[in-house]
Tab-separated table of C-alpha atoms in Angstrom:
chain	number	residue	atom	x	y	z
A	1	UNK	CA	83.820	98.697	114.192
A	2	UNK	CA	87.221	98.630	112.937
A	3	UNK	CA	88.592	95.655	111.303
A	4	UNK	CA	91.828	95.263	110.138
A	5	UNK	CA	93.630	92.105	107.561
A	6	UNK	CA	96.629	91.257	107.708
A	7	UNK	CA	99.133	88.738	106.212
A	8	UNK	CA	101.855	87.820	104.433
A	9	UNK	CA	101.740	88.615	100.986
A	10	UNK	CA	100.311	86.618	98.516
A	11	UNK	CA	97.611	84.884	101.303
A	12	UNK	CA	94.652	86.690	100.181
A	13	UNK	CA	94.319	89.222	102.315
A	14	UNK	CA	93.540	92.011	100.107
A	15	UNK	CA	90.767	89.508	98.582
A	16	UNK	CA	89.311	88.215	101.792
A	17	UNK	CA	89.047	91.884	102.885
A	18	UNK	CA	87.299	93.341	99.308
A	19	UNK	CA	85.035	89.758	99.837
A	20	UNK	CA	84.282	91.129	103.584
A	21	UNK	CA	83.936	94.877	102.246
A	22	UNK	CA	81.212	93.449	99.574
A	23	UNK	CA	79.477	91.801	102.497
A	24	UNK	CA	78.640	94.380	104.662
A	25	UNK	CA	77.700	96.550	101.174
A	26	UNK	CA	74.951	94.171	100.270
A	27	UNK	CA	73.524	94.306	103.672
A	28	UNK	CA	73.705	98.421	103.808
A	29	UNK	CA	76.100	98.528	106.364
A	30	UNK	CA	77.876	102.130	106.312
A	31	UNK	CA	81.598	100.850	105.218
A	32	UNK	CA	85.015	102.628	104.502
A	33	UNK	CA	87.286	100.641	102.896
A	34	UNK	CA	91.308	101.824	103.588
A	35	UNK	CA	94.166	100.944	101.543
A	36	UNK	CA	96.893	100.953	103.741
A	37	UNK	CA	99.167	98.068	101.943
A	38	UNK	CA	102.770	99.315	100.319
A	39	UNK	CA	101.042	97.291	97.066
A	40	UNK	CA	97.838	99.014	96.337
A	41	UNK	CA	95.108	95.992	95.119
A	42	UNK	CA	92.032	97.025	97.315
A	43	UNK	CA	90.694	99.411	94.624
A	44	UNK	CA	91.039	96.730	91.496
A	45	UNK	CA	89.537	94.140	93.938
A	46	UNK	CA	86.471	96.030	94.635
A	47	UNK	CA	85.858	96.360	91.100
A	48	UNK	CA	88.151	99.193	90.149
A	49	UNK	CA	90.058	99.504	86.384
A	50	UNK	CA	93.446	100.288	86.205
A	51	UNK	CA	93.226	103.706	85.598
A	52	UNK	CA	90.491	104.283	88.252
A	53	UNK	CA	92.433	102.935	90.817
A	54	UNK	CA	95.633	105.169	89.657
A	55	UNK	CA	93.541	108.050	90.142
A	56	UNK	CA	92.137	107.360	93.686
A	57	UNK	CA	93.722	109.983	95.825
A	58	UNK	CA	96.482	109.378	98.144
A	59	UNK	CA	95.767	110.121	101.969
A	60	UNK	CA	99.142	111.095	102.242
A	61	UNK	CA	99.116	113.881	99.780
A	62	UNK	CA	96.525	115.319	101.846
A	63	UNK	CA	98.166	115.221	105.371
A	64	UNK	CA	98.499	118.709	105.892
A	65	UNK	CA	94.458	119.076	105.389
A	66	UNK	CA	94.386	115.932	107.795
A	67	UNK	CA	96.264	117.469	110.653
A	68	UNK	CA	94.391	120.965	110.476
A	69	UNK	CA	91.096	120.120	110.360
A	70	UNK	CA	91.772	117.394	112.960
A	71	UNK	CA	93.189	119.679	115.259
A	72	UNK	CA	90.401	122.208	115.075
A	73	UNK	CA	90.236	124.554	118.430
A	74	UNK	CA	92.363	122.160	120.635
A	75	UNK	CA	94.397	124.485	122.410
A	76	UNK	CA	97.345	122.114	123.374
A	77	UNK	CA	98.001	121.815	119.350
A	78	UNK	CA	99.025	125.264	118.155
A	79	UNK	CA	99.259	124.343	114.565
A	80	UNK	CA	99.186	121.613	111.514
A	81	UNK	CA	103.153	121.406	111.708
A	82	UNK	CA	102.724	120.174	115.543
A	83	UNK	CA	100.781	117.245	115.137
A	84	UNK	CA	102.442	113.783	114.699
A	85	UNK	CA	100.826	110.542	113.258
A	86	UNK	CA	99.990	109.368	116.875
A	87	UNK	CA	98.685	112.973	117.904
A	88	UNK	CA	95.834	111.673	120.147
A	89	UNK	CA	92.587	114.090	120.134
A	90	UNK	CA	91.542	116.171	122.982
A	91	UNK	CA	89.182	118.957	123.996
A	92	UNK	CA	88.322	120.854	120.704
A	93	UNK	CA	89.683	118.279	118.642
A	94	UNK	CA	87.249	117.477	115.688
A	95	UNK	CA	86.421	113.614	115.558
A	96	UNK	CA	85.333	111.613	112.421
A	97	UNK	CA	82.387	109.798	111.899
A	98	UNK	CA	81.727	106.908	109.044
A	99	UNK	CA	78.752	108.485	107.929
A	100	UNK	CA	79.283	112.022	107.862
A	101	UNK	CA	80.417	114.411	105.089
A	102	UNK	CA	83.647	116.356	106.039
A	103	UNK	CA	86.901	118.034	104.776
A	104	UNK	CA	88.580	114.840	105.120
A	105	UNK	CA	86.367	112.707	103.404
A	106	UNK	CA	86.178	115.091	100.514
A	107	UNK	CA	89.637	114.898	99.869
A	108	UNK	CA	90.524	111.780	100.264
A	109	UNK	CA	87.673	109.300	99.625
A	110	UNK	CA	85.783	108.233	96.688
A	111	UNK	CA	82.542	106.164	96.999
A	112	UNK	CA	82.426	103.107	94.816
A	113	UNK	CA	79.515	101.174	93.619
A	114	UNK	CA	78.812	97.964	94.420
A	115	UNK	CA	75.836	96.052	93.343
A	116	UNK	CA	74.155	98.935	94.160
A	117	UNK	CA	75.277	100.155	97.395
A	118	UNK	CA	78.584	102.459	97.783
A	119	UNK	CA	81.192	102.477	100.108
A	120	UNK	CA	83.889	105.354	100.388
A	121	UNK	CA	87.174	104.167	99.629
A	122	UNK	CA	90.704	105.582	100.874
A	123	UNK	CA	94.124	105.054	100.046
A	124	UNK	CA	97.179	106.107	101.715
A	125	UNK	CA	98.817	106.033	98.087
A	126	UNK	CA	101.939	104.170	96.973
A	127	UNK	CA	105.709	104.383	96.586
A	128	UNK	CA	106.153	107.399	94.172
A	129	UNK	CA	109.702	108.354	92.085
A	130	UNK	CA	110.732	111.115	94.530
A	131	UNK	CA	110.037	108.724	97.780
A	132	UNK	CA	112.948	106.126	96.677
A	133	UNK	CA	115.795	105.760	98.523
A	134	UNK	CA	114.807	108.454	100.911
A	135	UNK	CA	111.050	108.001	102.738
A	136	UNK	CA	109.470	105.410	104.643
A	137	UNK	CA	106.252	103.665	103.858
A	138	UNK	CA	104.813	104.017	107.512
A	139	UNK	CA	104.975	108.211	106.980
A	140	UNK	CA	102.334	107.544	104.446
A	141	UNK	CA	99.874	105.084	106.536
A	142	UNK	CA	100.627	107.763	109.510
A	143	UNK	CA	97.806	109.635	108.160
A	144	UNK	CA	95.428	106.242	108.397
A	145	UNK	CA	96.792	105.844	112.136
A	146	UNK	CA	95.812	109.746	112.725
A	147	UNK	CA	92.111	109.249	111.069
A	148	UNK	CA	91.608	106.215	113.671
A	149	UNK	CA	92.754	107.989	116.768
A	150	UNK	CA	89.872	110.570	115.756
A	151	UNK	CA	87.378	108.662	115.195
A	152	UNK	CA	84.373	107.718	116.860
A	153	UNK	CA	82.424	104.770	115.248
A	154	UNK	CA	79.331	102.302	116.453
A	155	UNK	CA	78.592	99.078	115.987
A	156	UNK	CA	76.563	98.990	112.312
A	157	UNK	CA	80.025	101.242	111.542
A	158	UNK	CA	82.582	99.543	109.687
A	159	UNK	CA	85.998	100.744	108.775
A	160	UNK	CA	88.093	97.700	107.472
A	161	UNK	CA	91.676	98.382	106.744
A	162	UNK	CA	93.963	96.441	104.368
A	163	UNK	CA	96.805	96.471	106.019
A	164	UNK	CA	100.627	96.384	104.883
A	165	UNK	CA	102.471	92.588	104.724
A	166	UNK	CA	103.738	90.444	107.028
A	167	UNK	CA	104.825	91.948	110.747
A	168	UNK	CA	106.022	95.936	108.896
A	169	UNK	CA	102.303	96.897	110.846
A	170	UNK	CA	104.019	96.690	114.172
A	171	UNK	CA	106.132	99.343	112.975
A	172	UNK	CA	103.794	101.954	114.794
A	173	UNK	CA	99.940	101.743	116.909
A	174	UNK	CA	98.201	101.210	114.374
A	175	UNK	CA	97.741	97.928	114.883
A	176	UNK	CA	96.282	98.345	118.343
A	177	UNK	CA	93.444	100.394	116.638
A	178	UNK	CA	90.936	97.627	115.935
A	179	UNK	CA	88.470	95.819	117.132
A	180	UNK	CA	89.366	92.625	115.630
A	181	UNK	CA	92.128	91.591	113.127
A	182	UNK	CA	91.795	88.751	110.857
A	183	UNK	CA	95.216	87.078	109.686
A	184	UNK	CA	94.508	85.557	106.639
A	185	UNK	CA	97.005	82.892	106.114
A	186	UNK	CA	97.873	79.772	103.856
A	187	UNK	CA	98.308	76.290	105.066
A	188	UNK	CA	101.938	76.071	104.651
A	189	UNK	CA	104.894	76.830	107.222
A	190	UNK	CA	105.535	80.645	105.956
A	191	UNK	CA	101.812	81.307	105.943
A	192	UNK	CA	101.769	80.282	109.662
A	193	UNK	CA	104.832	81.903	110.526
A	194	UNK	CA	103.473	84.902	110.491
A	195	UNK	CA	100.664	84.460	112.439
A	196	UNK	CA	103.348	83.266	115.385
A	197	UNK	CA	104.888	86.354	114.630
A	198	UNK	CA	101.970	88.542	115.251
A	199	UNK	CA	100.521	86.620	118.089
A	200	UNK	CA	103.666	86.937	120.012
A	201	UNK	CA	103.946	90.988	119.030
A	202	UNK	CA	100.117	91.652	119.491
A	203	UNK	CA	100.107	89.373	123.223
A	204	UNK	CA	100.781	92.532	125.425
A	205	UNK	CA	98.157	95.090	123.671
A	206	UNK	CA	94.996	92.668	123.955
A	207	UNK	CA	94.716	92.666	120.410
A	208	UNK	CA	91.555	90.559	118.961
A	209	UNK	CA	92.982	88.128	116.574
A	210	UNK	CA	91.411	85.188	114.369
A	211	UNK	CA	93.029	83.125	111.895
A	212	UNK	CA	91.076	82.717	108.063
A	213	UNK	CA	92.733	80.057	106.657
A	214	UNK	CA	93.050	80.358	102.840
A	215	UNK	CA	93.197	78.336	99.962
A	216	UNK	CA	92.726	75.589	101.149
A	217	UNK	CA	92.267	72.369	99.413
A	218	UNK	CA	91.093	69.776	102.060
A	219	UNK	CA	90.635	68.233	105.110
A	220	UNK	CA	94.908	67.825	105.932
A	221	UNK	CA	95.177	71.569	105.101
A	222	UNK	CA	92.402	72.194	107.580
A	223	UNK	CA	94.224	69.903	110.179
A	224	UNK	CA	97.277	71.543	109.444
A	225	UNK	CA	96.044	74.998	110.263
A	226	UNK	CA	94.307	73.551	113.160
A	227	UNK	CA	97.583	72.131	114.624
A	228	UNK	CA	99.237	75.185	114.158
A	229	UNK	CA	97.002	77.885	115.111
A	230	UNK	CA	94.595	76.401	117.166
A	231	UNK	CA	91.630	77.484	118.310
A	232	UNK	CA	92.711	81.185	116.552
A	233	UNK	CA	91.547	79.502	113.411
A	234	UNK	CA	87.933	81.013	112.585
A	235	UNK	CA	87.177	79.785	108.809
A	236	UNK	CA	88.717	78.259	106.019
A	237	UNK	CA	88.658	79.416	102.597
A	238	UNK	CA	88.842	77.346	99.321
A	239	UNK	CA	89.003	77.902	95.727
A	240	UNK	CA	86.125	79.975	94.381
A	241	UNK	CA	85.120	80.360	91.073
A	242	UNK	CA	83.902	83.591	91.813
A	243	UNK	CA	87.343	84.962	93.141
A	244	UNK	CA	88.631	83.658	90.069
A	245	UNK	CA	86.465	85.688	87.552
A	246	UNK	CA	86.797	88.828	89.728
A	247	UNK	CA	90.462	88.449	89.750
A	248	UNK	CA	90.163	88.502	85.488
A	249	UNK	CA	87.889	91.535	85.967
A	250	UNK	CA	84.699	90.174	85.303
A	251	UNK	CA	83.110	89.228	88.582
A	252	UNK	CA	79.163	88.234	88.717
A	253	UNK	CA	76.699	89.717	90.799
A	254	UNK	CA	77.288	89.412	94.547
A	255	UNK	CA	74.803	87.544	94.725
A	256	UNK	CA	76.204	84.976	92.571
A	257	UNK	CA	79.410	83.975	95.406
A	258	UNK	CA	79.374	80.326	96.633
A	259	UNK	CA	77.717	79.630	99.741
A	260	UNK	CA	80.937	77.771	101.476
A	261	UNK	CA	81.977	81.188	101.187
A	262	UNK	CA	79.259	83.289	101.871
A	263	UNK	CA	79.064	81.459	104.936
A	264	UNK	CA	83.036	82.714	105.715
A	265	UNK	CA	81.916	86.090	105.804
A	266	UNK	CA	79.292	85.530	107.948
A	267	UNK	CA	81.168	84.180	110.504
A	268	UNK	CA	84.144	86.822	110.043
A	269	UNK	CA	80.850	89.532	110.843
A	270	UNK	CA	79.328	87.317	113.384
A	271	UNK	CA	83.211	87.614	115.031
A	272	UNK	CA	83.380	91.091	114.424
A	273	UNK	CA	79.950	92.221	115.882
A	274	UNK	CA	80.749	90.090	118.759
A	275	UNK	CA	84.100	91.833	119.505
A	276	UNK	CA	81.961	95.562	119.799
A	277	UNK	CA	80.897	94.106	123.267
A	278	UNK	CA	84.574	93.706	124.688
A	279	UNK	CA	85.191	97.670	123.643
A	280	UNK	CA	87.401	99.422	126.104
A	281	UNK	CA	87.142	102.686	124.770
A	282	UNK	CA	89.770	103.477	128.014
A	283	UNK	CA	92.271	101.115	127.138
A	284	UNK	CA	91.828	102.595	123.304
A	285	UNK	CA	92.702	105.820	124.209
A	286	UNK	CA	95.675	104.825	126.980
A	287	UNK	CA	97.643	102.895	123.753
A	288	UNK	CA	97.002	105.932	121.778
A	289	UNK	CA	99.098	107.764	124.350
A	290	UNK	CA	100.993	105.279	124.876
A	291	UNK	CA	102.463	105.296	121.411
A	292	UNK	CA	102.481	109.054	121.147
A	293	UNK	CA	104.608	109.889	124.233
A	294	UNK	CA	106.866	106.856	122.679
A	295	UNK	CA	107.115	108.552	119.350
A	296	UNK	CA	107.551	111.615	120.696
A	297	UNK	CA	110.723	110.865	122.863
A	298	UNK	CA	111.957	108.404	119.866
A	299	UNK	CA	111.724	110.762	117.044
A	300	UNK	CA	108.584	113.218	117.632
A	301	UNK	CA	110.192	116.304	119.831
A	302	UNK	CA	113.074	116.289	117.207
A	303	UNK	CA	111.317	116.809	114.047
A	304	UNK	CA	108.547	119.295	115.299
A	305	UNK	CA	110.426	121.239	117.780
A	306	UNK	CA	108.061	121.026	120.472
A	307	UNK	CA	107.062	119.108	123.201
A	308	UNK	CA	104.584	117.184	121.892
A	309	UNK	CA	103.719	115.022	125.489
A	310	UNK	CA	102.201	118.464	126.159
A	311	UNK	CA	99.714	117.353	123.614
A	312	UNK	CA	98.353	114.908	125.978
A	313	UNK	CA	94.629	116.036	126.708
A	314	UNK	CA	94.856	113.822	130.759
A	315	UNK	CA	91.034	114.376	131.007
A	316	UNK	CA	89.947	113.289	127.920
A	317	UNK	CA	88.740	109.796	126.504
A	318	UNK	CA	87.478	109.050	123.058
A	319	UNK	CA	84.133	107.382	123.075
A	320	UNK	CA	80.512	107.125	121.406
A	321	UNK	CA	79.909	109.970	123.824
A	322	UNK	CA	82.822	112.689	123.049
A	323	UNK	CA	81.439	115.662	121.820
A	324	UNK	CA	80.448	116.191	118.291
A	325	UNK	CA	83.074	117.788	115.777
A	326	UNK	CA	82.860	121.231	115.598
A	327	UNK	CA	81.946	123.014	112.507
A	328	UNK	CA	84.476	124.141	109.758
């Protein structure tokens, strides 16, 4: 399953998603955790010091390892330096799993412990010095957009993504690669604009979307959210003395988090594990192409030199099925 929050910032999203993250960890569910935001919180919010989380390596540093080993013996890529972020796989392409140990994974993940269960954790890495003034933030989540179009992930899978502020995630596909995205939002007009802005974006790619309403104080905020969301609104999220202790750096035991919001989570999985049974692994695969052959024509064909709709595998579709990855 891939799950994706989103928001403006300052909702709560990075919280809600470390809260979810911690969820599926104390029930042993097989999770990676993706920091894909331009401000990079996920790390300190799953438990993380200062210095650990500075030292997390960036996805995008590692792009070039990425492409190859993604690419592996499809013959319609000829090298690294031809792939794209929206490079869909094909025949010989090597596909990800959550589980497994690869290349990719060794690079670019690091497990973290908590309460006794790890999840691998991945960054795309933030603005450095030399990117000022000259690079684009989506280059860097590119390589979280190029993982997801490779991989292949079931049910008791999760990858849940932290995703970048406000509407800058319709910059590219990647936010047609989940299963279900949670907008976390406030009950105030901004928090809700965004939501109206992502609704009306997301409308023409089916995109799964619930609304977690957060901090909220009581019943009018609920009503609020109601009248402007609807029946999009999932949960609602108060103040948590829990949250508040982790956000010092000294959170309790898992265990230990109030049952108004244990209960949130539960319904965020219940919503989640429901959404596996509308998977259209065929409509997955026609938006990947879809927003290849667009990038391509846009910008693609120009930077690489190629033709890079010739990448376009017509015969393939990913799915639980697609042949295993082949060895390194």
């Amino acid at each position: 399953m891939k799950i994706a929050f989103v928001g403006k910032g300052g909702s709560g999203k990075t919280t809600l998603s470390s809260l979810f993250i911690r969820h599926l960890a104390a029930a042993r569910i097989p999770v990676i955790a993706v920091d894909a935001d331009i401000n990079q919180h996920l790390g300190a919010a799953l438990g993380l010091d200062e210095a650990e989380a500075a030292a997390l390596p960036a996805m995008g540093a590692h792009l070039p390892l990425i492409k190859d080993y993604l690419r592996g013996g499809n013959p319609r890529i000829p090298s690294a330096g031809a792939m794209i972020k929206t490079t869909p796989p094909g025949d010989g392409s090597r596909l990800l799993r959550v589980g497994e140990s690869n290349p990719v994974y060794d690079a670019c993940a690091r497990t973290v412990e908590l309460d006794g269960a790890g999840v691998r954790l991945m960054a795309t890495g933030p603005f450095t010095e030399s990117d000022l003034g000259v690079a684009c933030y989506h280059s860097k989540v590119g390589a979280v957009e190029l993982c997801l179009n490779h991989l292949v992930d079931g049910r008791e899978e999760y990858v849940v993504v932290d995703m970048t502020a406000g509407s800058d995630s319709f910059a590219s596909g990647l936010f047609t690669r989940f299963d279900m995205t949670f907008l976390v939002a406030e009950p105030t007009r901004k928090g809700v604009a965004v939501y109206r802005q992502y609704k009306e974006y997301a409308r023409d790619f089916g995109v799964a979307l619930r609304v977690v309403g957060n901090k909220v104080q009581g019943p009018d905020d609920v009503a609020f959210l109601r009248e402007e969301v609807g029946d999009d609104l999932l949960v609602t999220v108060g103040h948590s003395e829990w949250v508040r202790a982790m956000e010092k750096g000294r959170p309790a035991r898992f265990a230990y988090l109030e049952q108004a919001a244990r209960r949130a989570l539960e319904a965020l999985h219940d919503t989640a594990d429901a959404a596996y049974g509308r998977r259209d692994w065929e409509r997955y695969t026609r938006q990947m192409v879809h927003f290849h052959l667009k990038n391509a024509e846009s910008w693609g064909n120009a930077k690489t030199g190629v033709d890079l709709a010739a990448q376009v595998d017509p015969a393939f579709v990913l799915s639980e099925g697609a042949a295993a990855p082949q060895p390194v």
